[in-house]
Amino acid sequence: MSTDPAATDAADEPDAPGPEAEAARDARAPRPAGEESAAGRSDVSPDEAGPGPGQAAEPESAQDPEGSADGAEGAPGTSEGSDGGAAATAGADGTAAEGAKPGLSEAQAELAAQKIERERIARRKAERQAPVEAGAGLSGTAADLLAAVRAVESGAKPPAAYFDDAPAAPRRAAAPTPPSPRPTAPVAAAGDVEGVRAVLARGGAPEALAGAAATALGEGAAGQLEENPWRLLAVAGVRPAQADGFARALLGNGAGPGDERRGGALVAWLLAQAALKGHTALEAPVLEKALAQYGVPDPAGALEQAIGEGAVLVFHEPSADAESAEPARSAQAAEDEQDERPGTVLVGLEGYALAEESLADGLARLASTFAGPADWEEAAGGGPGADLIRAVSGHGLVTHTGGEAARGEPAALLAAARRLGLRAGLAAHTPAEGAVTVAGLLDGTEGPGRDADGQFALDLLIVLDAPQLDVESAAALVESVPDGARLVLSGDPAVLGSAGPGRVFADVLAARTCPQVVSRIPDPGPLGELVSGIGVGELNQVDAPGKEVVIVPVRDAGEAVHRTVQLVAESVPRAFGIPADDVQVITPGHGGSAGTRALNAALKERLNPGPGRFGGFDPGDKVVYVPAPGRARPARVVSADAQGLHLEAAGARIVVPKERVESAVRHGWAVTGHQAVGARWPAVVVVLPGDAADALSRDWVYTAFGRAERHLSVVHGVDQALARAVAEVPAKPRTTRLADLLRALAAAAAEQPR
């Protein structure tokens, strides 16, 4: 079998330009994304295409990605090397200037700042206050502001199109301890909305933004905007250029780039954009560089002021080299000496800082409150999952890694625990047999419910698809697991990361503070061999006598759409007996000439033509329902009435209110890589148009190819980019604090007298 190792790998979010390009782009109005539809139809079947090795990836660069949060290199959301001294200065003076004595060194002042902020976090955690707003987005010029914001909110134009590779919607920080059900977003009072509308009108901004602005800013929103017009950046869809124009209209010549109010608002906005790409904090020098690129004349001063006002928090993280070179010592000694150790100053929004600290505390609690080992040797036996069962019998927190075939091991653990009389539960990112969804478990609509203290009525919780846990949902989940219970985090570390901020599973693995069970069960067959190779950076030719893997080369995006429709509607059903409804198309992004919108339009025309009289949908349409950012549920349209759009998803009926249909429902014959995570289909067609080559990455290719159970077709138009991405483009880094927090807590616990 001949194979083309020159295919491409794509990330579910495109690598977008850094702050320099973004700042320049702010000077001009964004162009609306064109929605090109599919071109002609030709007939190409797996029999006619040469079967090839597994090589296909999804480029999302030229398309609108949804739900991904990878950090973009060179953007404010990434961690770049820079001056530690400037960062330390920026991180210290703002919070500790008044409390520090004259003559203190910068390092000592920074230490004082850390203590103040830690006390502040501790008070907040004790008070269990509601989450702070953390979301923000991007859009167009003042004249196009309303259209751009609506495009972002409806999902037609995700923020990634404007700022690097952000996911499709802003995210809010979650409460450290969620009640059941979880709180909904606040709704602004009518009086607040009217006040904001008047201010927006004076500043030349669309009055229709009043509701969103009043909700984002909270009580006294109109006064906040009058005092600081740049607070408009808290509204999803607004970019610095628009906020600058609004400020000039309200303040006249007093609205300059060096205005301290502008600097503070930009700091929060940049951190919010970084969170959209998966970061929970940024290095201080990275923030200063980004502020300079947005015209702030004194970036260090602006950052210092934001810290001093409590708008953001600052943290000193020791370098890995420094930690490994030093013997273990008490937490207090480490804190007292941190001014003498090399390290990194990180800055973050309070909501994510609280979530990360809460998560670290919760994981440490489960590890320390475990009642003691149990004799599960007989339950373990020698079958699948024996090593996992033995590990869980003796520890409160365990990680488990492996591919799709390894999912049988958590299932064996679940069965063994129930035979032993334990209350055991299984949760997954997407609906799975025998499992509840993580979202349903958290909001109380699925699972065992909670006791009087708000804890899950469970002795053992197994979480599949753990790489999809963002820091907020993970914190809420862990804090709901009772003392003495066992928690198992299981997943494949090679798949795409969470759509929200954080890299929870990777950080827990990196911290090495709990037992780690690695499955040795290989994924079977040619598809398993192909995906396993991609996981280690090798795009191998595989022997596929049953045409399990087929490569369909194309010359352009039009041909890619044409061939994809032919594969789904005719070739795959004819060759493998798989119904068209069981064939899933995966492509890197929503926009572009071969993105999900173009592919879905062509597939609907072929598979379920209709006028789309229910908000663009017809009964029988295959759709994806997105109830919240990062969550995608496959569904089918049943009907529509005055209540809204009626969907059927995994046997359950869902009614989507009319006002939410545009933003929460998409056609689902074609999805992005992130929307596909956690699910599998009998047959998958991965579409790799040429304009996606630069967006490919190893984790995207691994995820997309790994969704196929029996057959994978790769519509390949990226030439050598696929092989290059698999070999050379790893997952984008995220700046987080969880691994360091877990190590510090473990070290402190080890020093406690027993």
JSON list of C-alpha atoms in Angstrom, two decimals, residues 349-460:
[
{"chain": "A", "resi": 349, "resn": "LEU", "atom": "CA", "xyz": [-6.92, 37.20, 36.91]},
{"chain": "A", "resi": 350, "resn": "GLU", "atom": "CA", "xyz": [-8.31, 36.56, 40.37]},
{"chain": "A", "resi": 351, "resn": "GLY", "atom": "CA", "xyz": [-10.99, 34.10, 39.23]},
{"chain": "A", "resi": 352, "resn": "TYR", "atom": "CA", "xyz": [-8.50, 31.71, 37.62]},
{"chain": "A", "resi": 353, "resn": "ALA", "atom": "CA", "xyz": [-6.06, 32.13, 40.51]},
{"chain": "A", "resi": 354, "resn": "LEU", "atom": "CA", "xyz": [-8.77, 31.12, 42.96]},
{"chain": "A", "resi": 355, "resn": "ALA", "atom": "CA", "xyz": [-9.81, 28.15, 40.82]},
{"chain": "A", "resi": 356, "resn": "GLU", "atom": "CA", "xyz": [-6.24, 26.90, 40.47]},
{"chain": "A", "resi": 357, "resn": "GLU", "atom": "CA", "xyz": [-5.51, 27.25, 44.18]},
{"chain": "A", "resi": 358, "resn": "SER", "atom": "CA", "xyz": [-8.82, 25.62, 45.06]},
{"chain": "A", "resi": 359, "resn": "LEU", "atom": "CA", "xyz": [-8.12, 22.72, 42.71]},
{"chain": "A", "resi": 360, "resn": "ALA", "atom": "CA", "xyz": [-4.64, 22.15, 44.15]},
{"chain": "A", "resi": 361, "resn": "ASP", "atom": "CA", "xyz": [-6.05, 22.21, 47.69]},
{"chain": "A", "resi": 362, "resn": "GLY", "atom": "CA", "xyz": [-8.83, 19.79, 46.74]},
{"chain": "A", "resi": 363, "resn": "LEU", "atom": "CA", "xyz": [-6.48, 17.28, 45.11]},
{"chain": "A", "resi": 364, "resn": "ALA", "atom": "CA", "xyz": [-4.14, 17.44, 48.11]},
{"chain": "A", "resi": 365, "resn": "ARG", "atom": "CA", "xyz": [-7.11, 16.95, 50.42]},
{"chain": "A", "resi": 366, "resn": "LEU", "atom": "CA", "xyz": [-8.21, 13.78, 48.65]},
{"chain": "A", "resi": 367, "resn": "ALA", "atom": "CA", "xyz": [-4.68, 12.39, 48.78]},
{"chain": "A", "resi": 368, "resn": "SER", "atom": "CA", "xyz": [-4.34, 13.15, 52.51]},
{"chain": "A", "resi": 369, "resn": "THR", "atom": "CA", "xyz": [-7.81, 12.20, 53.79]},
{"chain": "A", "resi": 370, "resn": "PHE", "atom": "CA", "xyz": [-7.79, 8.74, 52.25]},
{"chain": "A", "resi": 371, "resn": "ALA", "atom": "CA", "xyz": [-8.73, 6.38, 55.08]},
{"chain": "A", "resi": 372, "resn": "GLY", "atom": "CA", "xyz": [-6.16, 3.72, 54.29]},
{"chain": "A", "resi": 373, "resn": "PRO", "atom": "CA", "xyz": [-5.43, 0.91, 51.87]},
{"chain": "A", "resi": 374, "resn": "ALA", "atom": "CA", "xyz": [-7.93, -1.87, 51.27]},
{"chain": "A", "resi": 375, "resn": "ASP", "atom": "CA", "xyz": [-7.28, -5.46, 50.27]},
{"chain": "A", "resi": 376, "resn": "TRP", "atom": "CA", "xyz": [-8.55, -5.54, 46.70]},
{"chain": "A", "resi": 377, "resn": "GLU", "atom": "CA", "xyz": [-6.16, -8.22, 45.47]},
{"chain": "A", "resi": 378, "resn": "GLU", "atom": "CA", "xyz": [-8.95, -10.69, 44.83]},
{"chain": "A", "resi": 379, "resn": "ALA", "atom": "CA", "xyz": [-10.99, -8.06, 42.99]},
{"chain": "A", "resi": 380, "resn": "ALA", "atom": "CA", "xyz": [-7.95, -7.12, 40.88]},
{"chain": "A", "resi": 381, "resn": "GLY", "atom": "CA", "xyz": [-7.25, -10.67, 39.76]},
{"chain": "A", "resi": 382, "resn": "GLY", "atom": "CA", "xyz": [-5.13, -10.78, 36.66]},
{"chain": "A", "resi": 383, "resn": "GLY", "atom": "CA", "xyz": [-7.47, -9.35, 34.05]},
{"chain": "A", "resi": 384, "resn": "PRO", "atom": "CA", "xyz": [-7.70, -5.90, 32.41]},
{"chain": "A", "resi": 385, "resn": "GLY", "atom": "CA", "xyz": [-7.36, -3.08, 34.88]},
{"chain": "A", "resi": 386, "resn": "ALA", "atom": "CA", "xyz": [-5.61, -5.14, 37.58]},
{"chain": "A", "resi": 387, "resn": "ASP", "atom": "CA", "xyz": [-2.82, -2.59, 38.04]},
{"chain": "A", "resi": 388, "resn": "LEU", "atom": "CA", "xyz": [-5.33, 0.25, 38.21]},
{"chain": "A", "resi": 389, "resn": "ILE", "atom": "CA", "xyz": [-7.49, -1.59, 40.76]},
{"chain": "A", "resi": 390, "resn": "ARG", "atom": "CA", "xyz": [-4.48, -2.25, 42.99]},
{"chain": "A", "resi": 391, "resn": "ALA", "atom": "CA", "xyz": [-3.36, 1.38, 42.80]},
{"chain": "A", "resi": 392, "resn": "VAL", "atom": "CA", "xyz": [-6.82, 2.71, 43.65]},
{"chain": "A", "resi": 393, "resn": "SER", "atom": "CA", "xyz": [-7.16, 0.30, 46.57]},
{"chain": "A", "resi": 394, "resn": "GLY", "atom": "CA", "xyz": [-4.30, 2.05, 48.33]},
{"chain": "A", "resi": 395, "resn": "HIS", "atom": "CA", "xyz": [-4.59, 5.72, 47.32]},
{"chain": "A", "resi": 396, "resn": "GLY", "atom": "CA", "xyz": [-7.15, 8.51, 47.28]},
{"chain": "A", "resi": 397, "resn": "LEU", "atom": "CA", "xyz": [-5.91, 10.08, 44.03]},
{"chain": "A", "resi": 398, "resn": "VAL", "atom": "CA", "xyz": [-4.68, 8.11, 40.99]},
{"chain": "A", "resi": 399, "resn": "THR", "atom": "CA", "xyz": [-4.05, 9.00, 37.34]},
{"chain": "A", "resi": 400, "resn": "HIS", "atom": "CA", "xyz": [-4.51, 6.55, 34.47]},
{"chain": "A", "resi": 401, "resn": "THR", "atom": "CA", "xyz": [-3.25, 7.09, 30.91]},
{"chain": "A", "resi": 402, "resn": "GLY", "atom": "CA", "xyz": [-3.86, 5.20, 27.70]},
{"chain": "A", "resi": 403, "resn": "GLY", "atom": "CA", "xyz": [-5.52, 5.26, 24.29]},
{"chain": "A", "resi": 404, "resn": "GLU", "atom": "CA", "xyz": [-9.02, 4.31, 23.26]},
{"chain": "A", "resi": 405, "resn": "ALA", "atom": "CA", "xyz": [-8.48, 0.61, 23.95]},
{"chain": "A", "resi": 406, "resn": "ALA", "atom": "CA", "xyz": [-7.42, 1.43, 27.52]},
{"chain": "A", "resi": 407, "resn": "ARG", "atom": "CA", "xyz": [-10.91, 2.72, 28.41]},
{"chain": "A", "resi": 408, "resn": "GLY", "atom": "CA", "xyz": [-11.78, -0.85, 29.37]},
{"chain": "A", "resi": 409, "resn": "GLU", "atom": "CA", "xyz": [-9.53, -0.60, 32.43]},
{"chain": "A", "resi": 410, "resn": "PRO", "atom": "CA", "xyz": [-11.56, 2.14, 34.20]},
{"chain": "A", "resi": 411, "resn": "ALA", "atom": "CA", "xyz": [-14.66, 0.09, 33.34]},
{"chain": "A", "resi": 412, "resn": "ALA", "atom": "CA", "xyz": [-13.11, -2.93, 35.08]},
{"chain": "A", "resi": 413, "resn": "LEU", "atom": "CA", "xyz": [-12.29, -0.76, 38.11]},
{"chain": "A", "resi": 414, "resn": "LEU", "atom": "CA", "xyz": [-15.88, 0.50, 38.24]},
{"chain": "A", "resi": 415, "resn": "ALA", "atom": "CA", "xyz": [-17.26, -3.05, 38.17]},
{"chain": "A", "resi": 416, "resn": "ALA", "atom": "CA", "xyz": [-14.81, -4.23, 40.84]},
{"chain": "A", "resi": 417, "resn": "ALA", "atom": "CA", "xyz": [-15.64, -1.34, 43.15]},
{"chain": "A", "resi": 418, "resn": "ARG", "atom": "CA", "xyz": [-19.36, -1.98, 42.86]},
{"chain": "A", "resi": 419, "resn": "ARG", "atom": "CA", "xyz": [-18.86, -5.66, 43.60]},
{"chain": "A", "resi": 420, "resn": "LEU", "atom": "CA", "xyz": [-17.10, -4.57, 46.78]},
{"chain": "A", "resi": 421, "resn": "GLY", "atom": "CA", "xyz": [-20.15, -2.53, 47.76]},
{"chain": "A", "resi": 422, "resn": "LEU", "atom": "CA", "xyz": [-18.69, 0.91, 47.06]},
{"chain": "A", "resi": 423, "resn": "ARG", "atom": "CA", "xyz": [-20.74, 3.76, 45.65]},
{"chain": "A", "resi": 424, "resn": "ALA", "atom": "CA", "xyz": [-18.81, 4.23, 42.42]},
{"chain": "A", "resi": 425, "resn": "GLY", "atom": "CA", "xyz": [-19.51, 6.54, 39.50]},
{"chain": "A", "resi": 426, "resn": "LEU", "atom": "CA", "xyz": [-18.12, 7.12, 36.02]},
{"chain": "A", "resi": 427, "resn": "ALA", "atom": "CA", "xyz": [-18.10, 10.53, 34.30]},
{"chain": "A", "resi": 428, "resn": "ALA", "atom": "CA", "xyz": [-16.99, 11.50, 30.79]},
{"chain": "A", "resi": 429, "resn": "HIS", "atom": "CA", "xyz": [-16.62, 14.64, 28.72]},
{"chain": "A", "resi": 430, "resn": "THR", "atom": "CA", "xyz": [-19.24, 13.50, 26.21]},
{"chain": "A", "resi": 431, "resn": "PRO", "atom": "CA", "xyz": [-22.08, 10.97, 26.60]},
{"chain": "A", "resi": 432, "resn": "ALA", "atom": "CA", "xyz": [-20.67, 7.45, 26.91]},
{"chain": "A", "resi": 433, "resn": "GLU", "atom": "CA", "xyz": [-22.11, 4.06, 27.78]},
{"chain": "A", "resi": 434, "resn": "GLY", "atom": "CA", "xyz": [-22.41, 3.62, 31.54]},
{"chain": "A", "resi": 435, "resn": "ALA", "atom": "CA", "xyz": [-21.18, 7.15, 32.25]},
{"chain": "A", "resi": 436, "resn": "VAL", "atom": "CA", "xyz": [-22.72, 10.48, 33.12]},
{"chain": "A", "resi": 437, "resn": "THR", "atom": "CA", "xyz": [-21.31, 13.67, 31.63]},
{"chain": "A", "resi": 438, "resn": "VAL", "atom": "CA", "xyz": [-19.08, 15.90, 33.74]},
{"chain": "A", "resi": 439, "resn": "ALA", "atom": "CA", "xyz": [-21.39, 18.83, 33.04]},
{"chain": "A", "resi": 440, "resn": "GLY", "atom": "CA", "xyz": [-24.46, 16.85, 34.10]},
{"chain": "A", "resi": 441, "resn": "LEU", "atom": "CA", "xyz": [-22.72, 15.66, 37.26]},
{"chain": "A", "resi": 442, "resn": "LEU", "atom": "CA", "xyz": [-21.82, 19.21, 38.21]},
{"chain": "A", "resi": 443, "resn": "ASP", "atom": "CA", "xyz": [-25.24, 20.74, 37.59]},
{"chain": "A", "resi": 444, "resn": "GLY", "atom": "CA", "xyz": [-27.07, 17.88, 39.29]},
{"chain": "A", "resi": 445, "resn": "THR", "atom": "CA", "xyz": [-29.03, 16.69, 36.26]},
{"chain": "A", "resi": 446, "resn": "GLU", "atom": "CA", "xyz": [-27.06, 13.42, 36.12]},
{"chain": "A", "resi": 447, "resn": "GLY", "atom": "CA", "xyz": [-25.36, 11.16, 38.61]},
{"chain": "A", "resi": 448, "resn": "PRO", "atom": "CA", "xyz": [-25.94, 10.35, 42.28]},
{"chain": "A", "resi": 449, "resn": "GLY", "atom": "CA", "xyz": [-26.79, 13.86, 43.45]},
{"chain": "A", "resi": 450, "resn": "ARG", "atom": "CA", "xyz": [-25.30, 15.61, 46.47]},
{"chain": "A", "resi": 451, "resn": "ASP", "atom": "CA", "xyz": [-25.61, 15.27, 50.21]},
{"chain": "A", "resi": 452, "resn": "ALA", "atom": "CA", "xyz": [-26.54, 18.03, 52.67]},
{"chain": "A", "resi": 453, "resn": "ASP", "atom": "CA", "xyz": [-22.98, 19.41, 52.49]},
{"chain": "A", "resi": 454, "resn": "GLY", "atom": "CA", "xyz": [-23.04, 19.64, 48.70]},
{"chain": "A", "resi": 455, "resn": "GLN", "atom": "CA", "xyz": [-20.75, 16.60, 48.26]},
{"chain": "A", "resi": 456, "resn": "PHE", "atom": "CA", "xyz": [-21.29, 13.81, 45.74]},
{"chain": "A", "resi": 457, "resn": "ALA", "atom": "CA", "xyz": [-22.79, 10.67, 47.29]},
{"chain": "A", "resi": 458, "resn": "LEU", "atom": "CA", "xyz": [-19.86, 8.58, 46.04]},
{"chain": "A", "resi": 459, "resn": "ASP", "atom": "CA", "xyz": [-16.95, 6.57, 47.43]},
{"chain": "A", "resi": 460, "resn": "LEU", "atom": "CA", "xyz": [-15.15, 6.45, 44.08]}
]
